[in-house]
């Protein structure tokens, strides 16, 4: 086979581009990276360094640390932060922005960004810092989502320091280098829209098209089509979240990517025991961002985005398209769930939909670990499933219907089982697992962060020594809510 030869470059050799700086200067500001004292590398990801053609010397990671700490600037790098607006818990905030994120430039379409690198023009009351705890959470979950094929930003590396940072208690400052094919948020459009500067709004849409939707470049009604595709991508993203039991926790419009990625990892959670009304964010008193509400909130956010696009195209058409969002999202969800259940979607979609609806009701009643349920089901281990249920009868009944549905499948059982095992992970990174890694890291032991990274990157196989993470979440850690503080 003729493999394309890629030349890796050292950190000093890498040159970045900065197209975002072509916008009017009211849409960004230059930032100075605030280096941390006594830094240490916690972890880095080889697969992300490859995306950047970046050569990292395993025995000498000093330069990588310097890159994250702003002591070594990439060629042509002009560190800057982006302004955006956003609806936070439904209330419009006219100016937010990268309050602690500093962009370093772009390599191969990947925008590099330091999070926790100090005050920027948009820090408001914040200190511009990120604590080790929240940085580990962002770092690990970016890679875990990627491992599950869920669209996401990525993370190259994480450093820590001994600089104190004051949250509910004193913690230490840390920086993550995260990368994304786009950092443009719904809230970025909201900021440009409120500036009443149609030309810039158009340029922003063109920028997004060039970077993430290049097939639309010369298409008629390209802005309308761009909006439609953002709706499609969001429908797919939220369908994946629902199917894998992921809750974002803070689905404000400033945390929604126009490229359809999961961005800004805060008080997120993977479902432990299934509970359709689960709220993972401790400060979300009304459950606006509960598991069950995620599709509707995504639609609400897309509606805010439609207002911005109304300056560029016919709003009626946008709203008409948005009206189909919940239906579209549900169809995507059904497709993924059918795969997780080993049912081919050509066959009798209506009865499959019924089976999935029945399953959700059953899971919600019987108190069972969501991931482990699918894990056992992939091996048709019905007894194990029933054993796990606090209430057995509803699950026994569902399994009966499921077995009937399987009879209509033409593939042999072992083939169905092996296909199911490819979409039902043995592991998801649950909050209690990440917390164990954080507790160790806060005592300078980074082994569990690095081991969880390996599990995150390859969640479909058993990891020796970590079998316990495949079982149900220990009761005391089940569905614990997290605060926004980070
Ligand atoms: P989030 O809820 O993390 O998406 O953050 C909402 C807004 O607050 C964003 O504009 C962040 O940049 C900003 N922010 C969060 N934490 C800090 C901090 N420690 N310092 C400065 N800005 C922050
Ligand atoms: Mg945010």
Tab-separated table of C-alpha atoms and ligand atoms in Angstrom:
chain	number	residue	atom	x	y	z
A	1	UNK	CA	0.000	0.000	0.000
A	2	UNK	CA	1.188	3.481	-0.810
A	3	UNK	CA	0.845	5.425	2.405
A	4	UNK	CA	1.036	9.193	2.142
A	5	UNK	CA	4.242	10.302	3.789
A	6	UNK	CA	3.622	13.045	6.342
A	7	UNK	CA	6.544	15.038	7.611
A	8	UNK	CA	6.285	15.793	11.267
A	9	UNK	CA	7.543	19.136	12.455
A	10	UNK	CA	9.049	20.128	15.748
A	11	UNK	CA	7.128	22.674	17.798
A	12	UNK	CA	9.605	25.386	16.757
A	13	UNK	CA	9.176	24.583	13.070
A	14	UNK	CA	5.384	24.715	13.040
A	15	UNK	CA	3.802	27.795	11.512
A	16	UNK	CA	0.204	28.808	12.113
A	17	UNK	CA	-2.312	30.881	10.153
A	18	UNK	CA	-4.690	33.416	11.685
A	19	UNK	CA	-7.611	33.980	9.293
A	20	UNK	CA	-9.934	35.030	12.093
A	21	UNK	CA	-7.892	38.200	12.511
A	22	UNK	CA	-9.202	39.407	9.135
A	23	UNK	CA	-12.469	40.291	10.856
A	24	UNK	CA	-13.010	43.808	12.120
A	25	UNK	CA	-11.048	44.302	15.333
A	26	UNK	CA	-14.250	44.678	17.363
A	27	UNK	CA	-14.741	40.897	17.047
A	28	UNK	CA	-11.546	39.797	18.781
A	29	UNK	CA	-8.743	41.173	20.878
A	30	UNK	CA	-5.089	40.299	21.281
A	31	UNK	CA	-4.293	38.532	24.543
A	32	UNK	CA	-1.207	37.938	26.583
A	33	UNK	CA	-0.648	34.451	27.917
A	34	UNK	CA	-0.141	34.461	31.663
A	35	UNK	CA	2.480	31.755	32.272
A	36	UNK	CA	2.095	29.556	35.340
A	37	UNK	CA	4.883	28.843	37.848
A	38	UNK	CA	6.398	25.370	38.363
A	39	UNK	CA	4.534	23.651	35.581
A	40	UNK	CA	4.301	19.907	35.001
A	41	UNK	CA	2.959	17.930	32.103
A	42	UNK	CA	-0.046	15.856	33.159
A	43	UNK	CA	-0.746	14.140	29.845
A	44	UNK	CA	-0.707	14.536	26.088
A	45	UNK	CA	-2.443	12.789	23.194
A	46	UNK	CA	-0.420	11.352	20.363
A	47	UNK	CA	-3.393	11.093	18.036
A	48	UNK	CA	-4.016	14.840	18.324
A	49	UNK	CA	-0.361	15.756	17.817
A	50	UNK	CA	-0.567	13.826	14.534
A	51	UNK	CA	-3.491	15.977	13.371
A	52	UNK	CA	-1.175	18.937	13.765
A	53	UNK	CA	1.819	17.142	12.173
A	54	UNK	CA	3.502	17.921	15.453
A	55	UNK	CA	6.462	15.920	16.606
A	56	UNK	CA	6.600	15.460	20.340
A	57	UNK	CA	9.753	14.071	21.799
A	58	UNK	CA	8.623	11.522	24.377
A	59	UNK	CA	11.782	11.830	26.417
A	60	UNK	CA	11.841	15.574	26.236
A	61	UNK	CA	8.431	17.108	26.663
A	62	UNK	CA	9.811	20.436	27.864
A	63	UNK	CA	8.875	22.242	24.664
A	64	UNK	CA	5.314	21.000	24.809
A	65	UNK	CA	5.021	22.343	28.350
A	66	UNK	CA	6.456	25.665	27.181
A	67	UNK	CA	3.941	25.793	24.335
A	68	UNK	CA	1.034	25.305	26.745
A	69	UNK	CA	2.530	27.802	29.170
A	70	UNK	CA	2.989	30.536	26.589
A	71	UNK	CA	6.764	30.499	26.966
A	72	UNK	CA	7.222	29.259	23.430
A	73	UNK	CA	5.166	30.827	20.649
A	74	UNK	CA	4.536	29.045	17.363
A	75	UNK	CA	5.768	30.816	14.236
A	76	UNK	CA	3.315	33.526	13.143
A	77	UNK	CA	1.222	33.055	16.273
A	78	UNK	CA	-0.621	36.218	17.372
A	79	UNK	CA	-2.534	35.113	20.465
A	80	UNK	CA	-6.092	36.420	20.480
A	81	UNK	CA	-9.446	35.873	22.121
A	82	UNK	CA	-12.841	35.909	20.442
A	83	UNK	CA	-15.878	37.840	21.573
A	84	UNK	CA	-19.338	36.331	21.501
A	85	UNK	CA	-22.734	36.832	23.097
A	86	UNK	CA	-25.137	34.163	24.244
A	87	UNK	CA	-28.333	33.084	25.897
A	88	UNK	CA	-27.423	31.747	29.318
A	89	UNK	CA	-30.274	29.723	30.823
A	90	UNK	CA	-32.578	31.512	28.397
A	91	UNK	CA	-31.406	35.054	29.206
A	92	UNK	CA	-29.537	37.072	26.624
A	93	UNK	CA	-26.097	38.318	27.662
A	94	UNK	CA	-24.896	40.823	25.063
A	95	UNK	CA	-21.213	40.253	25.671
A	96	UNK	CA	-19.403	37.129	26.728
A	97	UNK	CA	-16.309	35.887	24.936
A	98	UNK	CA	-13.189	33.874	25.565
A	99	UNK	CA	-12.789	34.887	29.198
A	100	UNK	CA	-9.894	32.529	29.755
A	101	UNK	CA	-9.279	31.035	26.323
A	102	UNK	CA	-6.519	32.277	24.051
A	103	UNK	CA	-6.200	31.186	20.424
A	104	UNK	CA	-2.742	30.422	19.120
A	105	UNK	CA	-3.575	30.072	15.412
A	106	UNK	CA	-4.525	27.335	13.005
A	107	UNK	CA	-2.730	24.219	11.677
A	108	UNK	CA	-4.321	21.931	9.052
A	109	UNK	CA	-7.721	23.480	9.789
A	110	UNK	CA	-7.343	22.857	13.534
A	111	UNK	CA	-7.560	25.986	15.688
A	112	UNK	CA	-5.325	25.709	18.740
A	113	UNK	CA	-6.604	27.272	21.911
A	114	UNK	CA	-5.220	27.482	25.440
A	115	UNK	CA	-7.879	27.356	28.144
A	116	UNK	CA	-6.934	28.812	31.505
A	117	UNK	CA	-4.161	31.006	30.113
A	118	UNK	CA	-5.035	34.192	31.968
A	119	UNK	CA	-7.175	37.312	31.783
A	120	UNK	CA	-8.497	38.520	28.455
A	121	UNK	CA	-10.598	41.498	27.447
A	122	UNK	CA	-13.651	39.285	27.990
A	123	UNK	CA	-12.880	37.910	31.459
A	124	UNK	CA	-15.577	40.019	33.161
A	125	UNK	CA	-15.453	39.099	36.894
A	126	UNK	CA	-13.465	35.894	36.240
A	127	UNK	CA	-9.790	35.347	36.969
A	128	UNK	CA	-8.900	33.888	33.570
A	129	UNK	CA	-7.733	30.662	35.184
A	130	UNK	CA	-8.856	27.036	35.025
A	131	UNK	CA	-8.333	24.559	37.837
A	132	UNK	CA	-6.718	21.144	37.425
A	133	UNK	CA	-10.046	19.399	38.138
A	134	UNK	CA	-11.970	21.073	35.310
A	135	UNK	CA	-9.010	20.851	32.915
A	136	UNK	CA	-8.760	17.090	33.406
A	137	UNK	CA	-12.504	16.830	32.848
A	138	UNK	CA	-12.273	18.727	29.565
A	139	UNK	CA	-9.189	16.864	28.399
A	140	UNK	CA	-10.486	13.366	29.100
A	141	UNK	CA	-14.027	13.905	27.899
A	142	UNK	CA	-12.943	15.435	24.569
A	143	UNK	CA	-11.004	12.286	23.822
A	144	UNK	CA	-13.725	10.000	25.219
A	145	UNK	CA	-16.339	11.546	22.934
A	146	UNK	CA	-14.003	11.133	19.993
A	147	UNK	CA	-13.513	7.492	20.989
A	148	UNK	CA	-17.282	7.031	20.801
A	149	UNK	CA	-17.512	8.774	17.412
A	150	UNK	CA	-19.474	11.662	18.872
A	151	UNK	CA	-18.548	14.960	17.178
A	152	UNK	CA	-16.307	16.941	19.515
A	153	UNK	CA	-13.444	19.336	19.935
A	154	UNK	CA	-10.180	17.575	20.815
A	155	UNK	CA	-7.403	18.148	23.335
A	156	UNK	CA	-3.655	17.895	22.812
A	157	UNK	CA	-2.253	18.201	26.299
A	158	UNK	CA	-2.678	19.445	29.823
A	159	UNK	CA	-0.252	21.055	32.262
A	160	UNK	CA	-0.593	21.855	35.927
A	161	UNK	CA	1.235	24.179	38.305
A	162	UNK	CA	1.397	25.140	41.948
A	163	UNK	CA	-0.369	28.464	41.469
A	164	UNK	CA	-3.335	28.678	43.835
A	165	UNK	CA	-6.755	29.350	42.338
A	166	UNK	CA	-9.726	30.199	44.536
A	167	UNK	CA	-12.977	28.347	43.896
A	168	UNK	CA	-15.140	26.720	46.630
A	169	UNK	CA	-11.748	25.756	48.029
A	170	UNK	CA	-8.178	26.540	47.042
A	171	UNK	CA	-7.168	24.562	43.970
A	172	UNK	CA	-4.290	24.779	41.501
A	173	UNK	CA	-4.077	26.420	38.089
A	174	UNK	CA	-3.856	24.326	34.973
A	175	UNK	CA	-3.951	24.867	31.203
A	176	UNK	CA	-5.396	22.633	28.474
A	177	UNK	CA	-4.438	22.992	24.855
A	178	UNK	CA	-7.622	22.164	22.998
A	179	UNK	CA	-8.145	22.127	19.252
A	180	UNK	CA	-11.201	22.414	17.065
A	181	UNK	CA	-12.112	22.737	13.404
A	182	UNK	CA	-14.141	25.710	14.579
A	183	UNK	CA	-14.592	27.808	17.687
A	184	UNK	CA	-17.506	29.722	16.204
A	185	UNK	CA	-20.534	29.426	18.446
A	186	UNK	CA	-24.211	30.254	17.999
A	187	UNK	CA	-23.294	33.086	20.375
A	188	UNK	CA	-20.675	34.399	17.935
A	189	UNK	CA	-23.449	34.913	15.390
A	190	UNK	CA	-25.553	36.534	18.111
A	191	UNK	CA	-22.768	39.026	18.816
A	192	UNK	CA	-22.238	39.885	15.148
A	193	UNK	CA	-26.006	40.157	14.625
A	194	UNK	CA	-26.520	42.626	17.444
A	195	UNK	CA	-23.729	44.820	16.046
A	196	UNK	CA	-26.122	45.432	13.116
A	197	UNK	CA	-23.165	45.068	10.795
A	198	UNK	CA	-24.610	42.944	8.003
A	199	UNK	CA	-21.359	42.897	6.063
A	200	UNK	CA	-19.472	41.310	8.983
A	201	UNK	CA	-22.275	38.870	9.660
A	202	UNK	CA	-22.046	37.769	6.036
A	203	UNK	CA	-18.267	37.456	6.375
A	204	UNK	CA	-18.731	35.317	9.468
A	205	UNK	CA	-21.104	33.012	7.581
A	206	UNK	CA	-18.604	32.873	4.678
A	207	UNK	CA	-15.824	32.060	7.140
A	208	UNK	CA	-17.851	29.172	8.568
A	209	UNK	CA	-18.665	27.952	5.059
A	210	UNK	CA	-14.997	28.080	4.011
A	211	UNK	CA	-13.863	26.236	7.119
A	212	UNK	CA	-16.576	23.693	7.779
A	213	UNK	CA	-19.090	23.607	4.915
A	214	UNK	CA	-16.886	24.208	1.860
A	215	UNK	CA	-19.305	22.361	-0.448
A	216	UNK	CA	-21.697	25.324	-0.015
A	217	UNK	CA	-19.245	27.941	-1.238
A	218	UNK	CA	-20.743	28.460	-4.701
A	219	UNK	CA	-24.229	27.210	-4.004
A	220	UNK	CA	-27.292	29.407	-4.538
A	221	UNK	CA	-28.897	30.585	-1.266
A	222	UNK	CA	-25.770	29.490	0.553
A	223	UNK	CA	-26.633	31.183	3.859
A	224	UNK	CA	-30.015	29.499	4.000
A	225	UNK	CA	-28.377	26.159	3.211
A	226	UNK	CA	-25.724	26.805	5.826
A	227	UNK	CA	-28.412	27.285	8.425
A	228	UNK	CA	-30.173	24.091	7.312
A	229	UNK	CA	-26.954	22.137	7.628
A	230	UNK	CA	-26.260	23.523	11.098
A	231	UNK	CA	-29.735	22.293	12.032
A	232	UNK	CA	-28.934	18.844	10.558
A	233	UNK	CA	-25.607	18.596	12.359
A	234	UNK	CA	-27.131	19.669	15.645
A	235	UNK	CA	-29.874	17.055	15.230
A	236	UNK	CA	-27.249	14.359	14.730
A	237	UNK	CA	-25.116	15.584	17.634
A	238	UNK	CA	-27.984	15.619	20.106
A	239	UNK	CA	-29.195	12.229	18.834
A	240	UNK	CA	-25.755	10.818	19.633
A	241	UNK	CA	-25.792	12.429	23.089
A	242	UNK	CA	-29.207	10.928	23.824
A	243	UNK	CA	-28.307	7.482	22.510
A	244	UNK	CA	-25.074	7.286	24.509
A	245	UNK	CA	-26.567	8.883	27.621
A	246	UNK	CA	-24.465	12.053	27.575
A	247	UNK	CA	-25.635	15.236	29.226
A	248	UNK	CA	-23.833	18.462	28.409
A	249	UNK	CA	-25.078	20.321	31.443
A	250	UNK	CA	-24.829	23.921	30.142
A	251	UNK	CA	-26.420	24.122	26.710
A	252	UNK	CA	-26.297	27.908	26.544
A	253	UNK	CA	-26.083	29.298	23.002
A	254	UNK	CA	-22.468	30.317	23.644
A	255	UNK	CA	-21.691	26.637	24.252
A	256	UNK	CA	-23.179	25.467	20.944
A	257	UNK	CA	-20.841	24.978	17.991
A	258	UNK	CA	-22.021	25.948	14.503
A	259	UNK	CA	-19.984	23.018	13.190
A	260	UNK	CA	-22.038	20.593	15.285
A	261	UNK	CA	-19.343	19.595	17.775
A	262	UNK	CA	-19.662	19.097	21.501
A	263	UNK	CA	-17.814	22.092	22.978
A	264	UNK	CA	-17.000	23.530	26.403
A	265	UNK	CA	-17.026	20.636	28.798
A	266	UNK	CA	-18.317	21.766	32.192
A	267	UNK	CA	-20.594	19.886	34.612
A	268	UNK	CA	-21.389	17.198	32.009
A	269	UNK	CA	-22.162	13.575	32.826
A	270	UNK	CA	-22.654	10.226	31.253
A	271	UNK	CA	-25.768	8.615	32.614
A	272	UNK	CA	-25.148	6.175	35.482
A	273	UNK	CA	-28.491	4.535	36.277
A	274	UNK	CA	-30.943	5.553	33.587
A	275	UNK	CA	-33.225	8.393	34.576
A	276	UNK	CA	-34.857	10.344	31.825
A	277	UNK	CA	-35.198	13.431	34.030
A	278	UNK	CA	-31.594	13.420	35.166
A	279	UNK	CA	-30.075	16.872	35.724
A	280	UNK	CA	-26.292	16.789	35.967
A	281	UNK	CA	-25.718	20.497	36.626
A	282	UNK	CA	-26.186	21.384	40.284
A	283	UNK	CA	-27.102	25.012	39.445
A	284	UNK	CA	-29.748	24.031	36.869
A	285	UNK	CA	-32.598	24.341	39.369
A	286	UNK	CA	-35.383	24.017	36.826
A	287	UNK	CA	-33.876	21.199	34.807
A	288	UNK	CA	-33.646	23.306	31.665
A	289	UNK	CA	-30.698	21.157	30.569
A	290	UNK	CA	-31.948	17.806	31.846
A	291	UNK	CA	-31.359	14.698	29.734
A	292	UNK	CA	-34.941	14.687	28.479
A	293	UNK	CA	-34.850	18.371	27.552
A	294	UNK	CA	-31.676	18.353	25.472
A	295	UNK	CA	-33.425	18.004	22.087
A	296	UNK	CA	-35.915	20.774	22.871
A	297	UNK	CA	-33.214	23.082	24.174
A	298	UNK	CA	-31.166	22.474	21.035
A	299	UNK	CA	-34.202	23.557	19.025
A	300	UNK	CA	-34.607	26.642	21.211
A	301	UNK	CA	-30.953	27.512	20.614
A	302	UNK	CA	-31.313	26.979	16.866
A	303	UNK	CA	-34.259	29.368	16.977
A	304	UNK	CA	-31.963	32.047	18.434
A	305	UNK	CA	-29.526	31.321	15.627
A	306	UNK	CA	-32.340	31.648	13.059
A	307	UNK	CA	-32.905	35.213	14.275
A	308	UNK	CA	-29.291	36.019	13.373
A	309	UNK	CA	-29.562	34.362	9.974
A	310	UNK	CA	-32.759	36.303	9.276
A	311	UNK	CA	-30.499	39.240	8.439
A	312	UNK	CA	-29.030	37.167	5.595
A	313	UNK	CA	-31.978	35.178	4.261
A	314	UNK	CA	-35.714	34.594	4.364
A	315	UNK	CA	-36.599	33.916	8.006
A	316	UNK	CA	-39.801	32.084	7.062
A	317	UNK	CA	-37.823	29.362	5.340
A	318	UNK	CA	-35.467	29.046	8.299
A	319	UNK	CA	-38.314	28.679	10.751
A	320	UNK	CA	-40.072	26.198	8.482
A	321	UNK	CA	-36.942	24.067	8.395
A	322	UNK	CA	-36.448	24.368	12.133
A	323	UNK	CA	-39.979	23.085	12.654
A	324	UNK	CA	-38.780	19.696	11.455
A	325	UNK	CA	-35.885	19.617	13.936
A	326	UNK	CA	-37.433	17.437	16.631
A	327	UNK	CA	-38.664	14.964	14.068
A	328	UNK	CA	-35.251	14.865	12.400
A	329	UNK	CA	-33.441	14.507	15.706
A	330	UNK	CA	-35.761	11.700	16.717
A	331	UNK	CA	-35.164	9.892	13.407
A	332	UNK	CA	-31.411	10.121	13.871
A	333	UNK	CA	-31.815	8.868	17.422
A	334	UNK	CA	-33.920	5.942	16.261
A	335	UNK	CA	-31.275	4.963	13.692
A	336	UNK	CA	-28.552	4.926	16.344
A	337	UNK	CA	-30.724	3.064	18.846
A	338	UNK	CA	-31.591	0.429	16.253
A	339	UNK	CA	-27.899	-0.169	15.741
A	340	UNK	CA	-27.348	-0.401	19.492
A	341	UNK	CA	-30.138	-2.983	19.635
A	342	UNK	CA	-28.866	-4.915	16.623
A	343	UNK	CA	-31.965	-4.212	14.564
A	344	UNK	CA	-31.643	-3.379	10.893
A	345	UNK	CA	-33.536	-0.182	10.242
A	346	UNK	CA	-34.896	-1.203	6.837
A	347	UNK	CA	-37.138	-3.609	8.691
A	348	UNK	CA	-40.325	-2.363	10.209
A	349	UNK	CA	-39.211	0.990	11.527
A	350	UNK	CA	-42.538	1.636	13.223
A	351	UNK	CA	-42.324	-1.411	15.422
A	352	UNK	CA	-38.669	-0.636	16.142
A	353	UNK	CA	-39.693	2.858	17.235
A	354	UNK	CA	-42.273	1.321	19.522
A	355	UNK	CA	-39.666	-1.052	20.934
A	356	UNK	CA	-37.266	1.827	21.621
A	357	UNK	CA	-39.999	3.905	23.270
A	358	UNK	CA	-40.935	0.912	25.390
A	359	UNK	CA	-37.274	0.391	26.288
A	360	UNK	CA	-36.844	3.982	27.492
A	361	UNK	CA	-39.913	3.643	29.700
A	362	UNK	CA	-38.613	0.323	31.015
A	363	UNK	CA	-35.089	1.585	31.727
A	364	UNK	CA	-36.623	4.538	33.513
A	365	UNK	CA	-38.593	2.218	35.771
A	366	UNK	CA	-36.170	-0.568	36.590
A	367	UNK	CA	-33.149	1.442	37.841
A	368	UNK	CA	-30.325	-0.005	35.776
A	369	UNK	CA	-26.933	1.242	34.620
A	370	UNK	CA	-27.476	2.529	31.068
A	371	UNK	CA	-24.124	1.535	29.556
A	372	UNK	CA	-23.957	-1.846	31.264
A	373	UNK	CA	-27.467	-2.672	30.048
A	374	UNK	CA	-26.359	-2.351	26.410
A	375	UNK	CA	-23.126	-4.113	27.168
A	376	UNK	CA	-24.925	-7.228	28.415
A	377	UNK	CA	-27.543	-6.967	25.712
A	378	UNK	CA	-24.804	-7.032	23.044
A	379	UNK	CA	-24.013	-10.560	24.266
A	380	UNK	CA	-27.708	-11.433	24.671
A	381	UNK	CA	-27.029	-11.967	28.378
A	382	UNK	CA	-30.645	-11.523	29.421
A	383	UNK	CA	-30.252	-13.079	32.871
A	384	UNK	CA	-27.509	-10.598	33.721
A	385	UNK	CA	-29.706	-7.735	32.549
A	386	UNK	CA	-32.619	-8.904	34.678
A	387	UNK	CA	-30.332	-9.453	37.678
A	388	UNK	CA	-29.305	-5.810	37.522
A	389	UNK	CA	-32.865	-4.508	37.590
A	390	UNK	CA	-34.391	-3.409	40.825
A	391	UNK	CA	-37.823	-4.132	39.298
A	392	UNK	CA	-37.597	-7.214	37.111
A	393	UNK	CA	-41.035	-7.665	35.567
A	394	UNK	CA	-41.012	-4.699	33.148
A	395	UNK	CA	-37.583	-5.742	31.856
A	396	UNK	CA	-38.666	-9.374	31.418
A	397	UNK	CA	-41.576	-8.150	29.336
A	398	UNK	CA	-39.418	-5.852	27.249
A	399	UNK	CA	-36.910	-8.643	26.594
A	400	UNK	CA	-39.746	-10.818	25.346
A	401	UNK	CA	-40.726	-8.153	22.792
A	402	UNK	CA	-37.085	-7.676	21.892
A	403	UNK	CA	-36.563	-11.362	21.229
A	404	UNK	CA	-39.592	-11.356	18.923
A	405	UNK	CA	-38.128	-8.391	17.032
A	406	UNK	CA	-34.823	-10.220	16.674
A	407	UNK	CA	-36.613	-13.137	15.014
A	408	UNK	CA	-37.260	-10.868	12.013
A	409	UNK	CA	-33.548	-10.249	11.526
A	410	UNK	CA	-31.847	-12.229	8.819
A	411	UNK	CA	-28.266	-12.145	10.120
A	412	UNK	CA	-26.997	-14.957	12.361
A	413	UNK	CA	-27.099	-14.121	16.083
A	414	UNK	CA	-23.327	-14.083	16.549
A	415	UNK	CA	-22.953	-11.585	13.729
A	416	UNK	CA	-25.623	-9.329	15.225
A	417	UNK	CA	-23.843	-9.616	18.556
A	418	UNK	CA	-20.486	-8.608	17.126
A	419	UNK	CA	-22.044	-5.607	15.333
A	420	UNK	CA	-23.707	-4.542	18.574
A	421	UNK	CA	-20.415	-4.756	20.435
A	422	UNK	CA	-18.973	-2.236	17.998
A	423	UNK	CA	-21.493	0.433	18.946
A	424	UNK	CA	-22.075	-0.376	22.612
A	425	UNK	CA	-18.980	0.627	24.555
A	426	UNK	CA	-17.706	-1.407	27.465
A	427	UNK	CA	-16.772	1.884	29.099
A	428	UNK	CA	-17.969	5.428	29.197
A	429	UNK	CA	-16.081	7.859	31.403
A	430	UNK	CA	-18.443	8.357	34.281
A	431	UNK	CA	-17.961	11.241	36.675
A	432	UNK	CA	-16.873	9.038	39.570
A	433	UNK	CA	-14.092	7.533	37.462
A	434	UNK	CA	-12.851	10.957	36.390
A	435	UNK	CA	-13.042	12.112	40.001
A	436	UNK	CA	-10.761	9.247	41.067
A	437	UNK	CA	-8.237	10.383	38.462
A	438	UNK	CA	-8.568	13.992	39.651
A	439	UNK	CA	-8.023	13.022	43.300
A	440	UNK	CA	-4.821	11.237	42.348
A	441	UNK	CA	-3.666	14.038	40.036
A	442	UNK	CA	-4.151	16.582	42.813
A	443	UNK	CA	-1.532	14.514	44.661
A	444	UNK	CA	0.827	14.568	41.685
A	445	UNK	CA	-0.041	11.078	40.479
A	446	UNK	CA	-1.112	11.304	36.845
A	447	UNK	CA	-1.245	7.581	36.081
A	448	UNK	CA	-5.018	7.284	36.264
A	449	UNK	CA	-5.510	10.312	34.001
A	450	UNK	CA	-3.322	8.581	31.443
A	451	UNK	CA	-4.991	5.197	31.933
A	452	UNK	CA	-8.439	6.735	31.573
A	453	UNK	CA	-7.196	8.384	28.402
A	454	UNK	CA	-6.402	4.928	27.002
A	455	UNK	CA	-9.831	3.652	28.037
A	456	UNK	CA	-11.439	6.759	26.498
A	457	UNK	CA	-9.632	6.217	23.221
A	458	UNK	CA	-10.589	2.566	23.007
A	459	UNK	CA	-13.832	2.035	24.924
A	460	UNK	CA	-14.945	-1.103	23.074
A	461	UNK	CA	-12.377	-3.492	24.525
A	462	UNK	CA	-11.663	-4.711	28.044
A	463	UNK	CA	-8.790	-2.869	29.728
A	464	UNK	CA	-6.909	-5.168	32.057
A	465	UNK	CA	-6.926	-3.985	35.643
A	466	UNK	CA	-9.940	-1.730	35.000
A	467	UNK	CA	-12.711	-4.314	34.762
A	468	UNK	CA	-14.469	-2.634	37.712
A	469	UNK	CA	-15.190	0.427	35.554
A	470	UNK	CA	-17.401	-1.743	33.336
A	471	UNK	CA	-19.787	-2.475	36.205
A	472	UNK	CA	-22.642	-0.354	37.542
A	473	UNK	CA	-21.601	2.907	39.129
A	474	UNK	CA	-21.285	2.431	42.911
A	475	UNK	CA	-24.586	3.566	44.432
A	476	UNK	CA	-23.053	6.461	46.376
A	477	UNK	CA	-21.730	8.011	43.149
A	478	UNK	CA	-24.846	7.454	41.046
A	479	UNK	CA	-26.224	10.523	39.266
A	480	UNK	CA	-24.364	12.976	41.515
A	481	UNK	CA	-24.761	16.599	40.376
A	482	UNK	CA	-21.739	18.808	39.710
A	483	UNK	CA	-21.349	22.545	40.081
A	484	UNK	CA	-20.397	24.909	37.253
A	485	UNK	CA	-17.303	26.126	39.120
A	486	UNK	CA	-14.222	25.459	37.064
B	1	LIG	P1	-18.952	28.582	30.558
B	1	LIG	O1	-20.176	28.487	31.387
B	1	LIG	O2	-17.768	27.836	31.089
B	1	LIG	O3	-19.205	28.294	29.134
B	1	LIG	O4	-18.482	30.118	30.653
B	1	LIG	C1	-19.336	31.213	30.396
B	1	LIG	C2	-18.517	32.447	30.172
B	1	LIG	O5	-17.751	32.757	31.332
B	1	LIG	C3	-17.514	32.363	29.037
B	1	LIG	O6	-17.478	33.598	28.399
B	1	LIG	C4	-16.218	32.045	29.739
B	1	LIG	O7	-15.098	32.454	29.007
B	1	LIG	C5	-16.356	32.833	31.013
B	1	LIG	N1	-15.573	32.276	32.135
B	1	LIG	C6	-15.797	31.116	32.807
B	1	LIG	N2	-14.878	30.943	33.775
B	1	LIG	C7	-14.041	32.003	33.722
B	1	LIG	C8	-12.902	32.414	34.460
B	1	LIG	N3	-12.417	31.703	35.468
B	1	LIG	N4	-12.290	33.581	34.104
B	1	LIG	C9	-12.768	34.317	33.097
B	1	LIG	N5	-13.854	34.008	32.372
B	1	LIG	C10	-14.491	32.864	32.671
B	2	LIG	MG1	-18.455	28.294	27.430
